[in-house]
Coordinates of C-alpha atoms in Angstrom, one line a residue:
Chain A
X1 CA 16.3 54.3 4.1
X2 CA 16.4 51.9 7.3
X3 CA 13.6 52.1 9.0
X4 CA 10.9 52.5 5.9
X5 CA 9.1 49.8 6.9
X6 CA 7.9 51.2 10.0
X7 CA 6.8 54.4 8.8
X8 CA 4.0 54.9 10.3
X9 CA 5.1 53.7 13.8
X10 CA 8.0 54.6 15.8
X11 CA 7.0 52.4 19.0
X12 CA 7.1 49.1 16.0
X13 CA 10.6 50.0 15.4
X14 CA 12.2 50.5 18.6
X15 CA 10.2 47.2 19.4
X16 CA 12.1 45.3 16.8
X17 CA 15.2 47.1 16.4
X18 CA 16.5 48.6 19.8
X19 CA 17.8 45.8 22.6
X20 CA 15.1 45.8 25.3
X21 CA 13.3 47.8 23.0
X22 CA 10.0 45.7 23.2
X23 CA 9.8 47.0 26.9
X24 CA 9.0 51.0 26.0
X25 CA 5.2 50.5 26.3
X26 CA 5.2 48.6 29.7
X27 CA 6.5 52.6 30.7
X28 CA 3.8 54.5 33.0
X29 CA 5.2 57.9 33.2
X30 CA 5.9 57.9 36.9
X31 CA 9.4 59.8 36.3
X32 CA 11.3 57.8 39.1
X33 CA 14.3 56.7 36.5
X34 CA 14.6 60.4 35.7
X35 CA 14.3 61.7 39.8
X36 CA 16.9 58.7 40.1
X37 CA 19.6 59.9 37.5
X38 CA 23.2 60.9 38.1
X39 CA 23.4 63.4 35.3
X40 CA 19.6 63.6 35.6
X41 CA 19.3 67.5 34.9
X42 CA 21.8 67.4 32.0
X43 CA 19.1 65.2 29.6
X44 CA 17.5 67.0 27.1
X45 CA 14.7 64.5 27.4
X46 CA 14.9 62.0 30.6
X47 CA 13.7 58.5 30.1
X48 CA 10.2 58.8 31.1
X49 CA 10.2 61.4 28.1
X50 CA 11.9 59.7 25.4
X51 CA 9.6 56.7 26.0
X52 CA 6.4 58.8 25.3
X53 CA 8.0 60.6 22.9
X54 CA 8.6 57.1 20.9
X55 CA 5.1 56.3 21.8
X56 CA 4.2 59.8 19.8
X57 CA 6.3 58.4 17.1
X58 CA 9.0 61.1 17.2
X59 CA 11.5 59.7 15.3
X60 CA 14.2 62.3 14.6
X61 CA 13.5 63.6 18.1
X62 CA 14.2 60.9 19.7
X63 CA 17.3 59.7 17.9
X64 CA 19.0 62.6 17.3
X65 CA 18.8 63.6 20.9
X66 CA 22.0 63.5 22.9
X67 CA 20.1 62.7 25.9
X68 CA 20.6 58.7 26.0
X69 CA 24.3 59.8 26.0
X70 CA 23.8 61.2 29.1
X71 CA 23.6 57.4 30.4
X72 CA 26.4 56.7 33.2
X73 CA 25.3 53.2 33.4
X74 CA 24.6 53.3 37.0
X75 CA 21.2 51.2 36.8
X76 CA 19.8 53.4 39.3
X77 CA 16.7 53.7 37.4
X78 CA 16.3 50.2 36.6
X79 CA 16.5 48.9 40.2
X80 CA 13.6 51.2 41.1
X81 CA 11.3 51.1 38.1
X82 CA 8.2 49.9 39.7
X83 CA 7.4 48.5 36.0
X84 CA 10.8 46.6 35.9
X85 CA 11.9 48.2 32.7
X86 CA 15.5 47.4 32.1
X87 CA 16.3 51.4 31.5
X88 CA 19.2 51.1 31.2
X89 CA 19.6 48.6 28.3
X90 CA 16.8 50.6 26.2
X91 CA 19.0 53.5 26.8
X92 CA 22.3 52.0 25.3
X93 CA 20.0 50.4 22.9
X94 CA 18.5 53.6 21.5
X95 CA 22.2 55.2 21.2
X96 CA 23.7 52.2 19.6
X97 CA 20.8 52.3 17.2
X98 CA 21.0 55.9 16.4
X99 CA 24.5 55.5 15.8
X100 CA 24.1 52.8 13.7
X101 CA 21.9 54.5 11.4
X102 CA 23.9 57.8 11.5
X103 CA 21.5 60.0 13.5
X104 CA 23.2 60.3 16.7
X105 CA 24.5 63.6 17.0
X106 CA 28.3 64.4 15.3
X107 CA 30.9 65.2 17.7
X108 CA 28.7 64.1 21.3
X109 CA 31.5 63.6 23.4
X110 CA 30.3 60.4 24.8
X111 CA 29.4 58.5 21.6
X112 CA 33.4 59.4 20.4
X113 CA 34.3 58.1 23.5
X114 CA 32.5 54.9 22.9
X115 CA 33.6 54.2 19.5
X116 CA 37.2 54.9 20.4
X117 CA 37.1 52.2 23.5
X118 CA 35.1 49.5 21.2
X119 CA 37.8 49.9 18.6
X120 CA 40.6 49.9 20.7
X121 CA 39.4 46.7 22.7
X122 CA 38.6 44.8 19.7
X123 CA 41.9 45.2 18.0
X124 CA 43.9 43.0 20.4
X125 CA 40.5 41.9 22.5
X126 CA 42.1 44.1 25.2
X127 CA 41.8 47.7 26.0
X128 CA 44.8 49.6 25.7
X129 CA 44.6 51.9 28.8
X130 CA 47.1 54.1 27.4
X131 CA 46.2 54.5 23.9
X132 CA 42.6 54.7 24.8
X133 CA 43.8 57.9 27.0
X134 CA 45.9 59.4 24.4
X135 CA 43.8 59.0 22.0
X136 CA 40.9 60.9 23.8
X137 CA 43.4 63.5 24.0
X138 CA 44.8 64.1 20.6
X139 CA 41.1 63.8 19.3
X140 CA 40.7 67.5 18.5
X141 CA 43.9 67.8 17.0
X142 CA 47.3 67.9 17.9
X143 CA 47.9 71.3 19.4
X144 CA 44.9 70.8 21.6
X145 CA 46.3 67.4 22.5
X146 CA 49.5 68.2 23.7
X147 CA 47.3 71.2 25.8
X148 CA 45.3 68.1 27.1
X149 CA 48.0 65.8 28.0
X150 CA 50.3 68.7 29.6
X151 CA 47.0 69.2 31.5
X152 CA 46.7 65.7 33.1
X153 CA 50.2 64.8 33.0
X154 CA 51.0 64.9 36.8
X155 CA 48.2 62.3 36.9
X156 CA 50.1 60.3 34.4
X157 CA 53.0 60.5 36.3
X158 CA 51.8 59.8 38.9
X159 CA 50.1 56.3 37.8
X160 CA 53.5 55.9 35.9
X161 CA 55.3 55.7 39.2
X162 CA 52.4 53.7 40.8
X163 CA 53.0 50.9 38.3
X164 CA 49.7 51.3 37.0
X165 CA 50.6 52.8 33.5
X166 CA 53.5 51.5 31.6
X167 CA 54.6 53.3 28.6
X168 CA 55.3 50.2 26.7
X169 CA 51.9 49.3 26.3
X170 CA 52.3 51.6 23.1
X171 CA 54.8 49.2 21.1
X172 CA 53.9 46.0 23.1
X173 CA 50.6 45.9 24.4
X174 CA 48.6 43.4 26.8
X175 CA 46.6 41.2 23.4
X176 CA 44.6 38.1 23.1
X177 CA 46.8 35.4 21.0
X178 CA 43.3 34.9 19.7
X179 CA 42.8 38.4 18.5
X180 CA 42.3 37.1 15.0
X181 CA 39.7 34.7 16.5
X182 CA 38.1 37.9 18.2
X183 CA 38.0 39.9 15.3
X184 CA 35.7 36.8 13.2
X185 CA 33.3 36.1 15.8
X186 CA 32.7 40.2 16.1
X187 CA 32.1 40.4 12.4
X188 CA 30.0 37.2 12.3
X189 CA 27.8 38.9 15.4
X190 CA 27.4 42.2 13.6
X191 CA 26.2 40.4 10.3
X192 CA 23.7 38.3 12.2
X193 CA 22.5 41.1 14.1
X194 CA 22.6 43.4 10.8
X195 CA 20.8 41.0 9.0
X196 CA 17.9 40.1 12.0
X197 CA 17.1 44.2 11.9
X198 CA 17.3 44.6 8.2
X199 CA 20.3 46.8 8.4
X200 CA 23.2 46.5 5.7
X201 CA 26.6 46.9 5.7
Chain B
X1 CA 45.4 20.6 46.8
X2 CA 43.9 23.8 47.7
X3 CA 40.5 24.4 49.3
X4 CA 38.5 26.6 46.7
X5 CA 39.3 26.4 42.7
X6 CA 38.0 29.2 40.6
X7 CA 38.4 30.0 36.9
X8 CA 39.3 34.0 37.5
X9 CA 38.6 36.5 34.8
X10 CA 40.8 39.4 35.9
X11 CA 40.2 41.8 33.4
X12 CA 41.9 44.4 31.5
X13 CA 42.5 46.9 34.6
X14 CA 43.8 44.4 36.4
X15 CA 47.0 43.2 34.7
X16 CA 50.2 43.9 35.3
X17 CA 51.1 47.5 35.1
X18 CA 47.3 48.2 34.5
X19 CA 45.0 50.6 36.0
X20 CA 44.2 48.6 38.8
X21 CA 47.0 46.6 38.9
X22 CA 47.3 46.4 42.0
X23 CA 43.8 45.2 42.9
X24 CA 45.4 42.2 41.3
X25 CA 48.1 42.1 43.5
X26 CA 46.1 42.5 46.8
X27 CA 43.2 39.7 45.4
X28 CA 46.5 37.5 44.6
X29 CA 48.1 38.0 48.1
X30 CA 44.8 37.3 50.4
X31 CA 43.8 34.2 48.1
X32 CA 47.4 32.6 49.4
X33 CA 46.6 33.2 52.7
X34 CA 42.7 31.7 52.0
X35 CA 44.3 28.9 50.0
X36 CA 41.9 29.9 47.0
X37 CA 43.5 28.8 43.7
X38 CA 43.0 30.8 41.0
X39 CA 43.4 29.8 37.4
X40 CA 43.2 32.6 34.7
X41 CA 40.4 31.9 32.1
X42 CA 43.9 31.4 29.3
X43 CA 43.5 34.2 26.7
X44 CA 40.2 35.8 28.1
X45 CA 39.3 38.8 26.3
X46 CA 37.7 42.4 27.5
X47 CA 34.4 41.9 28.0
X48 CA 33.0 45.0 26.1
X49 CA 31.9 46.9 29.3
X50 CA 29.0 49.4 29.2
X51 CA 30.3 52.1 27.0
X52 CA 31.0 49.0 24.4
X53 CA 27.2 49.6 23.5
X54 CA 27.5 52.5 21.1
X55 CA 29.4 50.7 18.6
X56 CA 29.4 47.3 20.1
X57 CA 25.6 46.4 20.0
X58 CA 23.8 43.9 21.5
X59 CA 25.0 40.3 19.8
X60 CA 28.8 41.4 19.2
X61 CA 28.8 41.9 23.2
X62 CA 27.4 38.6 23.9
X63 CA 29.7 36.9 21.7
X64 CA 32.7 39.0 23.5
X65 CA 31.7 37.3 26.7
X66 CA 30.7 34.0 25.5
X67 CA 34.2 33.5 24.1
X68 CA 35.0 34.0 27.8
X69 CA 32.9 31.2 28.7
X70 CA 33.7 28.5 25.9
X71 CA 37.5 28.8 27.0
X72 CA 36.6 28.3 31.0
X73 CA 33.9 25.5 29.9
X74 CA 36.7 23.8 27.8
X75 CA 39.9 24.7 29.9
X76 CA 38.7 24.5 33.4
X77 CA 35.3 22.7 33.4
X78 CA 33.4 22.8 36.6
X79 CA 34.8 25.9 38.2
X80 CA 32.7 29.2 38.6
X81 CA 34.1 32.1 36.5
X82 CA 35.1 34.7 39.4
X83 CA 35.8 38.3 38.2
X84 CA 37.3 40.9 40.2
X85 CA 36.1 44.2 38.2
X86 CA 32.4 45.2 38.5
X87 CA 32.2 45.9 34.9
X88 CA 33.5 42.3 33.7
X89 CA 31.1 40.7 36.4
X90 CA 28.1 42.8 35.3
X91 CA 28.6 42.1 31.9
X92 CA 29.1 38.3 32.1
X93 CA 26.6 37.9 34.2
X94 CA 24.3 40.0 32.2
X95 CA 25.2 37.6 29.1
X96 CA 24.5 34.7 30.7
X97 CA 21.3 35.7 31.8
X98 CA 20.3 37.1 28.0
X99 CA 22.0 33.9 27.0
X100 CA 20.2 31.4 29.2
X101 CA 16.5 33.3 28.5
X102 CA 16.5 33.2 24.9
X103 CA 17.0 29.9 23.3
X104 CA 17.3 32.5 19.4
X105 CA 20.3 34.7 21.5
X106 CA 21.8 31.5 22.6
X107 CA 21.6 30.1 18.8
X108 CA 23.2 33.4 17.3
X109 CA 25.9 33.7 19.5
X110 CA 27.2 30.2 19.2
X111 CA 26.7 30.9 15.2
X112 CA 28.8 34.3 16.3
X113 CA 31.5 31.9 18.0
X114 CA 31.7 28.8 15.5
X115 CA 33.7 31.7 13.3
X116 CA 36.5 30.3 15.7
X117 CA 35.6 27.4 16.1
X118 CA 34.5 27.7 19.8
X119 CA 31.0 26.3 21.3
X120 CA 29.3 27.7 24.3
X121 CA 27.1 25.0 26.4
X122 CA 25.6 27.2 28.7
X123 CA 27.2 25.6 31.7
X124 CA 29.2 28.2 33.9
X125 CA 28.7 30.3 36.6
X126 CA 29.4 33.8 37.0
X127 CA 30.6 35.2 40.4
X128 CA 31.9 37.8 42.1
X129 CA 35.2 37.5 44.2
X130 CA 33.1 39.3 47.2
X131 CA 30.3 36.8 46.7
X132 CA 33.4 34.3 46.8
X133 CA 34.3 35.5 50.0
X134 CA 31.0 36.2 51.9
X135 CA 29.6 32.7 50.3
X136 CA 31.9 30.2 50.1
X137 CA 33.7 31.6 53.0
X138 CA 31.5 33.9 55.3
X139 CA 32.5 36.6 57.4
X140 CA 33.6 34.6 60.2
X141 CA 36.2 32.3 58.4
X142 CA 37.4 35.5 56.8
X143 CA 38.4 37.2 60.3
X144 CA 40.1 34.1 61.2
X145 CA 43.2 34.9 59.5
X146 CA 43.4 38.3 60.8
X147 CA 46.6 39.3 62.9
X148 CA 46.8 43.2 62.6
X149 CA 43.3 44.4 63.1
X150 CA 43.3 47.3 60.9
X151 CA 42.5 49.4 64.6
X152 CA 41.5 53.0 65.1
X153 CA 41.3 53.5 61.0
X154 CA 37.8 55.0 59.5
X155 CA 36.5 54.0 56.1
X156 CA 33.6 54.9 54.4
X157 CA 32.8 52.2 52.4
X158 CA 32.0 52.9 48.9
X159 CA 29.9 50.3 46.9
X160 CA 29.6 52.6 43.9
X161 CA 26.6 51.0 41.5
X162 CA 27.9 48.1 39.7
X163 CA 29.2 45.3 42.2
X164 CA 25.6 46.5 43.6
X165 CA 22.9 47.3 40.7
X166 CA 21.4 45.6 39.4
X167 CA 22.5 42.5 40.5
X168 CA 24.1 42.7 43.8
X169 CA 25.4 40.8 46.5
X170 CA 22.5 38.0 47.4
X171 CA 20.3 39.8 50.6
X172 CA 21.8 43.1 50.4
X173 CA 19.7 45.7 49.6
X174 CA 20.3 48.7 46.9
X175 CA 20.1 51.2 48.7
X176 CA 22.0 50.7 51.4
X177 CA 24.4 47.5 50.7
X178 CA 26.1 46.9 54.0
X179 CA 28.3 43.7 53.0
X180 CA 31.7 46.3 52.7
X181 CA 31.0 47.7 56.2
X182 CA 30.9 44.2 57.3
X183 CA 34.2 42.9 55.8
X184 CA 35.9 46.8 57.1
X185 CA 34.3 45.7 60.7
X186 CA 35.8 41.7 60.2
X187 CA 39.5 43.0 59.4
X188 CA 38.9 45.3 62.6
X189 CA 38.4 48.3 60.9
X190 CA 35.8 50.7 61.3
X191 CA 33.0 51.5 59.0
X192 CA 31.8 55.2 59.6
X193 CA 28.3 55.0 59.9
X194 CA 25.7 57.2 57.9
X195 CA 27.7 57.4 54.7
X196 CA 25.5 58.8 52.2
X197 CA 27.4 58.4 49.3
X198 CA 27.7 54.7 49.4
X199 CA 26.3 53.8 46.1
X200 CA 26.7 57.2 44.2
X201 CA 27.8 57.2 41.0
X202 CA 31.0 58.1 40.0
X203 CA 30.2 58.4 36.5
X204 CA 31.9 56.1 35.3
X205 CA 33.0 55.6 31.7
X206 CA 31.6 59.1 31.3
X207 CA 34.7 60.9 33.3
X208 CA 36.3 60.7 30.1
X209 CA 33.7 62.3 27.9
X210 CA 31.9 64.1 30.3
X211 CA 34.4 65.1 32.9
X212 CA 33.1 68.0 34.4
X213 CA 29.6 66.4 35.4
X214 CA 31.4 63.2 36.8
X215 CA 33.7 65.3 38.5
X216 CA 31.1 67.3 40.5
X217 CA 29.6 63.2 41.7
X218 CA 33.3 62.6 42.9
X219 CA 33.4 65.7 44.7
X220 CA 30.5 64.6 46.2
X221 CA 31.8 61.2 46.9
X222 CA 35.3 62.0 48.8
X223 CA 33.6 65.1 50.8
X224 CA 30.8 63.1 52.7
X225 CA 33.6 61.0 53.3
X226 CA 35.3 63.9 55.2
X227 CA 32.2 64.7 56.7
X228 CA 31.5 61.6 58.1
X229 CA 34.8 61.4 59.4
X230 CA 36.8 58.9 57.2
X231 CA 40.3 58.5 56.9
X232 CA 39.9 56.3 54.1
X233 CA 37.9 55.3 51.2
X234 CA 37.3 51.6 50.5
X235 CA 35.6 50.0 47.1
X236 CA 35.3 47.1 45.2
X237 CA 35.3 48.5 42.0
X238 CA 38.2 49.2 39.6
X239 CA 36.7 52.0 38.0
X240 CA 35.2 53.6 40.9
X241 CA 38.8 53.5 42.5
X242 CA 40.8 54.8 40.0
X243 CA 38.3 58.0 39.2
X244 CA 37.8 58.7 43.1
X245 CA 41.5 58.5 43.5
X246 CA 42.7 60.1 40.5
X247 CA 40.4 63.0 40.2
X248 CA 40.8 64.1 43.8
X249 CA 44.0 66.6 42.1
X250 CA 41.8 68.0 39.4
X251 CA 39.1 68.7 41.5
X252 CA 41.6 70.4 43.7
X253 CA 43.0 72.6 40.6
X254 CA 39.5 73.7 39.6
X255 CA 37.4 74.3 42.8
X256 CA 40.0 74.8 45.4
X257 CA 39.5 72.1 47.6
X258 CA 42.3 70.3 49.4
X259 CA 41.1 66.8 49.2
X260 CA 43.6 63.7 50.1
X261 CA 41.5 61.0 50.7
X262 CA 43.2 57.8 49.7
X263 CA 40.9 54.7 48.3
X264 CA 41.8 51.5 48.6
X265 CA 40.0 48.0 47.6
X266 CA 38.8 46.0 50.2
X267 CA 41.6 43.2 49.1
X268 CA 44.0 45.6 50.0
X269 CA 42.8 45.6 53.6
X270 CA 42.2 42.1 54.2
X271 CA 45.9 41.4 52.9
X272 CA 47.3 43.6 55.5
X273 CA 45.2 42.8 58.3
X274 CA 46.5 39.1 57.4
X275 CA 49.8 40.1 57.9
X276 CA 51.0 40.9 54.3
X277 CA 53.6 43.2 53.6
X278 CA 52.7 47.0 51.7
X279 CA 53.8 45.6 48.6
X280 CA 51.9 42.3 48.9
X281 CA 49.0 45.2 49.6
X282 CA 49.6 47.2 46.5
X283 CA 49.9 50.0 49.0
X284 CA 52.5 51.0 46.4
X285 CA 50.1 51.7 43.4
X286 CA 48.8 54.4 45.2
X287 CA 48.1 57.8 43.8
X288 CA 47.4 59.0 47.3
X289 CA 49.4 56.9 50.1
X290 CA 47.2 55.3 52.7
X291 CA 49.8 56.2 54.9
X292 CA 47.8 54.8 58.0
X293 CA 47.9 51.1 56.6
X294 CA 51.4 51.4 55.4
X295 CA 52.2 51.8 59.2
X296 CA 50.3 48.6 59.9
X297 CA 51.5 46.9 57.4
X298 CA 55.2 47.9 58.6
X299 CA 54.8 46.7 62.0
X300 CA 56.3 43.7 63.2

């Protein structure tokens, strides 16, 4: 399996495979990033944590924790790290790489929310406000989607009649003419980045 | 030929008929009256924003926004990339940086872009539209245009984390940014003082997946506003608009309160305090009328 190599140390692969990742050992365990965090008391393990718990090498912990999901990307925490650890990057990093290798937890409400809006943007290189709602909607199914959108749809009406939806976007949306473009330099990044962390298709 | 040129990088929320569609409006109407041209990087693409990073990664996300900068480099050499949206701003700027520290990032992503035949040279510049203003233009010039001094109206000015952390506006401090209170007080507005949700989180991407916990930060948001004795919210962020806006109702529905507090972009008050019309203002993209600036903006 991915990873193999590092066996015996958890702080090695973070340091080579996780963006920013090489910073977790510059952490002192002063606990300002988690005093500092929007959905602070919703983390399983707050950042101060996770980094010693990568320190202690626990792997499976650590990456199947839904407590990076927790990340708002406020960079709160990184503007008052006294060590300068970009927190927030190691945070994305860490989810990205646990849902890479399969690991991050099923059904975490944030990492389906994140794959929906990567896919949907890199289709036309555009997100598609609309689909990107519906979609979230009709996730669970479609009874509990048409519950969901009866639920929000006097917001949808109402951004319908501010101009700021427009209904069309399902059969002609906003695109890149260089979508195709898009969709070659994506794949050429993920190999590259794939192939510098050992990962395979 | 007119006095400031800037490649502009609007961003998905702010097309036509988008989310913030009518930020793009309002930008569009007080750039006529600053005679600032701008020139739409042709075909941009999204630039992958924050929650891009779960399935996005790290490379894939620098090549989204490099392809951004080939096409300004190439189609309008010279001129600083100026974003509107927080999110695009943070993320090109963020790219750049990576791009410009680390000759082996720089390498792979061109090797990333040469799949379309596109070369990045590391040449641009990425900008804010309120660095724009407050740089190139300064609070000073920006009054001078004013004819309806947006008088007797309150607005808590709402920074919200991204057009603040972790870059920011140049000497403005995180904690307590106080450029938006400046451009409220140059329009002749006033900026309620003591507004302790100024750079609160609105959650962000996560008031989608996680929509009770970002709902309790909005709450938190409009109410202080109330406290503090605002008619009106003002931001310069797409996403913290449309969730402080739109969630007001929900909120509402679930927890009984009775909030109406409209939010509006700062564009939107410098183009009526020029003179511009409601329309010309977006007013009319409003979820919740700012009924106060509609009046101004109707008056002779």
């Amino acid at each position: 399996m991915s990873g193999e190599r590092y066996r015996n140390s958890f702080l090695r692969e973070v340091e080579h495979n996780v963006e920013e990742g090489h910073w977790v050992k510059m952490c002192m365990q002063c606990g300002v990033c988690s005093g500092s965090c929007p959905f602070g008391p919703h983390w399983a393990h707050p950042p101060q944590e996770l980094f010693m718990m990568i320190r202690a090498g626990k792997r499976e912990e650590v990456l199947g924790s839904d407590a990076m999901w927790m990340c708002t990307s406020c960079y709160n925490c990184v503007v008052r790290c006294p060590r300068k650890l970009p927190i927030t990057h190691i945070m994305h990093g860490l989810a990205n790489y646990a849902h890479r290798l399969g690991l991050a937890p099923k059904n975490q409400p944030t990492r389906q929310f994140a794959k929906m809006f990567w896919d949907n943007l890199s289709k036309t290189g555009r997100v598609n406000e609309l689909k990107l709602s519906l979609g979230l909607y009709f996730k669970d199914g479609f009874k509990q989607g048409i519950r969901n959108a009866l639920a929000m749809k006097d917001i949808g009406l109402g951004m319908l009649k501010a101009k700021r939806l427009n209904p069309l976007e399902l059969v002609k949306p906003h695109a890149c003419k260089g979508a195709k473009d898009i969709h070659a330099i994506l794949a050429k990044a993920k190999e590259i980045e794939d192939r510098r962390k050992g990962l395979s298709a | 030929m007119a006095k400031k040129e800037y490649a502009f990088y609007p961003g998905c929320s702010s097309q036509l008929k988008a989310s913030a569609a009518n930020y793009l409006t309002s930008t569009r109407s007080l750039c006529r009256v600053l005679d600032i041209k701008l020139t739409e990087i042709p075909d941009w693409n999204c630039c992958g924003a924050s929650i891009g990073y779960a399935e996005g990664g790290e490379l894939p996300r620098l090549a989204l926004n490099a392809r951004n900068f080939a096409l300004a480099e190439s189609h309008l050499p010279g001129q600083d990339i100026v974003a509107t949206c927080a999110a695009c701003w943070l993320s090109a700027r963020e790219t750049k940086e990576r791009l410009d520290a680390s000759a082996e990032l720089m390498r792979e992503t061109n090797e990333a872009l040469a799949a379309a035949g596109l070369h990045y040279k590391g040449e641009v510049a990425v900008r804010h539209m309120v660095e724009v203003l407050i740089e190139d233009f300064g609070y000073e010039a920006l009054a001078q245009p004013v004819v309806k001094p947006l008088a007797g109206i309150k607005f808590a000015g709402y920074v919200g984390c991204q057009t603040n952390r972790p870059f920011g506006i140049a000497g403005e401090s995180f904690e307590n940014p106080m450029y938006l209170d400046k451009m409220v007080e140059t329009v002749g507005g006033e900026a309620v003082t003591g507004y302790d949700q100024k750079v609160t989180c609105c959650g962000g991407a996560l008031a989608f997946s996680e929509a009770e916990k970002s709902q309790k930060q909005i709450r938190d948001i409009v109410e202080s506003a109330y406290d503090h004795g605002a008619d009106m919210i003002v931001t310069p962020c797409p996403l913290c608009q449309a969730n402080v806006e739109i969630y007001q109702s929900e909120i509402n529905k679930k927890q009984g309160t009775k909030f109406h507090m409209p939010v509006l972009y700062y564009s939107q008050l410098m183009t009526v305090a020029y003179g511009g019309s409601a329309r010309e203002a977006g007013l009319d993209g409003q979820l919740i009328r700012a009924e106060k600036l509609e009046e101004i903006a109707a008056k002779g």
